[in-house]
Coordinates of C-alpha atoms in Angstrom, one line a residue:
M188 CA 8.2 -12.1 -17.1
K189 CA 7.6 -11.3 -13.4
I190 CA 7.5 -7.6 -14.2
L191 CA 5.0 -8.2 -17.0
L192 CA 2.9 -10.3 -14.6
S193 CA 2.9 -7.6 -11.9
R194 CA 2.0 -4.9 -14.5
C195 CA -0.9 -7.0 -15.8
L196 CA -2.2 -7.5 -12.3
F197 CA -2.1 -3.8 -11.6
V198 CA -3.9 -3.0 -14.9
F199 CA -6.5 -5.7 -14.2
L200 CA -7.2 -4.3 -10.7
S201 CA -7.4 -0.8 -12.2
I202 CA -9.9 -1.9 -14.8
V203 CA -12.0 -3.7 -12.2
L204 CA -12.0 -0.6 -10.1
M205 CA -13.3 1.5 -13.0
N206 CA -16.0 -1.0 -14.1
H207 CA -17.5 -2.4 -10.8
G208 CA -19.4 -0.8 -8.0
S209 CA -19.5 2.8 -7.1
M210 CA -16.6 5.0 -7.9
A211 CA -15.2 7.9 -5.9
K212 CA -12.3 10.3 -5.8
S213 CA -11.4 11.8 -2.5
Q214 CA -8.5 13.0 -0.5
E215 CA -8.0 12.6 3.2
T216 CA -5.1 13.2 5.6
I217 CA -3.9 10.6 8.1
N218 CA -2.9 12.2 11.3
T219 CA -0.9 10.1 13.8
N220 CA 1.1 10.8 16.9
Y221 CA 4.1 9.4 15.0
S222 CA 4.2 11.5 11.9
R223 CA 3.3 14.6 10.1
D224 CA 0.4 14.4 7.7
V225 CA 0.4 11.7 5.1
T226 CA -1.8 12.3 2.1
R227 CA -4.1 9.5 1.0
E228 CA -5.8 10.3 -2.3
V229 CA -8.4 7.8 -3.4
L230 CA -8.2 7.7 -7.2
A231 CA -11.0 5.2 -7.7
S232 CA -13.0 2.8 -5.5
G233 CA -15.8 0.3 -5.7
Y234 CA -17.6 -2.5 -4.0
P235 CA -17.1 -5.5 -6.3
D236 CA -20.0 -8.0 -6.7
E237 CA -17.3 -10.7 -6.7
A238 CA -16.1 -9.8 -3.2
S239 CA -19.1 -9.0 -1.1
G240 CA -18.3 -7.1 2.1
Y241 CA -15.0 -5.6 0.6
I242 CA -14.0 -2.4 -1.0
L243 CA -11.5 -2.2 -3.8
E244 CA -9.5 1.0 -4.0
L245 CA -6.7 2.6 -6.0
V246 CA -4.9 5.1 -3.8
R247 CA -1.9 7.4 -4.0
Y248 CA 0.0 8.0 -0.8
I249 CA 2.4 10.9 -0.3
I250 CA 4.7 10.5 2.7
P251 CA 6.5 13.7 3.5
P252 CA 10.2 13.8 4.3
D253 CA 11.4 12.7 7.8
V254 CA 8.2 10.9 8.6
L255 CA 7.8 7.7 10.7
L256 CA 4.6 5.8 10.1
P257 CA 2.9 4.1 13.0
I258 CA 3.1 0.3 13.3
H259 CA -0.1 -0.9 11.6
S260 CA -1.9 -3.5 9.5
H261 CA -4.8 -3.5 6.9
P262 CA -8.0 -5.6 6.9
G263 CA -7.2 -7.2 3.6
M264 CA -4.6 -7.4 0.8
Q265 CA -2.8 -4.4 -0.4
L266 CA -0.5 -4.0 -3.4
G267 CA 1.9 -1.1 -3.6
R268 CA 4.4 0.4 -6.0
I269 CA 7.0 3.1 -5.2
E270 CA 6.5 5.8 -7.8
S271 CA 9.2 8.0 -6.3
G272 CA 11.4 8.4 -3.2
I273 CA 13.0 5.9 -0.9
L274 CA 11.0 4.2 1.9
L275 CA 12.4 2.1 4.8
Y276 CA 9.9 -0.7 5.1
K277 CA 9.9 -3.2 8.1
V278 CA 7.7 -6.2 8.7
V279 CA 6.9 -6.5 12.4
K280 CA 4.7 -9.7 12.2
G281 CA 3.9 -11.8 9.2
E282 CA 5.6 -11.6 5.8
A283 CA 5.5 -9.4 2.8
K284 CA 6.5 -10.1 -0.8
I285 CA 8.8 -7.6 -2.5
M286 CA 9.3 -7.4 -6.2
R287 CA 12.3 -5.3 -7.2
K288 CA 12.3 -3.1 -10.2
N289 CA 14.6 -5.7 -11.9
G290 CA 12.1 -8.5 -11.2
L291 CA 14.0 -10.0 -8.2
I292 CA 11.6 -11.4 -5.6
E293 CA 12.2 -11.1 -1.9
I294 CA 10.2 -12.3 1.1
L295 CA 10.5 -10.2 4.3
K296 CA 9.6 -11.9 7.5
D297 CA 9.2 -10.9 11.2
G298 CA 11.8 -8.2 12.1
Q299 CA 13.2 -7.8 8.6
E300 CA 13.5 -4.5 6.8
T301 CA 14.5 -3.2 3.4
L302 CA 14.7 0.0 1.4
L303 CA 12.1 0.3 -1.3
T304 CA 13.0 2.6 -4.2
Q305 CA 11.3 3.8 -7.4
G306 CA 9.8 0.8 -9.4
D307 CA 9.8 -1.6 -6.4
S308 CA 6.5 -3.3 -5.6
L309 CA 5.2 -5.1 -2.5
I310 CA 2.3 -7.4 -1.7
E311 CA 1.0 -7.1 1.9
P312 CA -1.4 -9.9 3.0
G313 CA -4.3 -8.8 5.3
Y314 CA -3.4 -8.1 8.9
M315 CA 0.4 -8.3 8.3
V316 CA 1.9 -5.9 10.8
H317 CA 4.4 -3.4 9.4
Y318 CA 5.6 0.2 9.2
G319 CA 7.5 2.5 6.9
Q320 CA 9.7 5.5 7.3
N321 CA 10.8 8.2 5.0
K322 CA 14.3 9.2 6.2
T323 CA 15.0 11.4 3.2
S324 CA 14.5 15.0 2.3
E325 CA 12.1 14.1 -0.6
P326 CA 8.5 12.8 -0.4
V327 CA 7.8 9.2 -1.1
I328 CA 4.9 8.5 -3.5
I329 CA 3.2 5.1 -3.5
L330 CA 0.5 3.9 -5.8
S331 CA -1.6 1.3 -4.0
S332 CA -4.4 -1.1 -4.9
S333 CA -6.2 -2.8 -2.0
L334 CA -9.1 -5.1 -1.4
L335 CA -10.2 -4.4 2.2
K336 CA -13.0 -5.4 4.5
S337 CA -15.5 -2.5 4.1
N338 CA -16.7 -2.6 7.7
E339 CA -13.2 -2.1 9.3
P340 CA -10.8 0.8 9.4
K341 CA -8.5 0.9 6.3
T342 CA -5.5 1.2 8.6
I343 CA -5.4 -0.5 12.0
I344 CA -2.9 1.1 14.3
E345 CA -1.2 -1.4 16.6
P346 CA -1.0 -0.6 20.3

């Protein structure tokens, strides 16, 4: 039931993206002092009338092997699903909800970490501080949907 609910939410957000606001497809690369390039491919985006001041996006992230992402947060909620690979994921401040491929729910709080694998999903509330690391020799691919404040950077690097 929980898996069905998460899939329905993902489908709903995808439909909203396709039917509201302007749509775009772009690809940008995130460069940080902590990592090699991470690909951020915007599959669809829009400015929903129901959420003034926010942008709704569907994004594919590709994290290369042996990459440490910087400690960061996002100015709004982000949902993610691991399409392939293994990601070490750590909450620095706040909490994240993890839904395992088998439907098991976990809550990660300050200082806790876990390995996310293919089929696992996560819910990140806005401004929750976290980071990820790909310690493997294969890329990690994440499909993400987010509702972010449109007047702030999509990723806020923590000092």
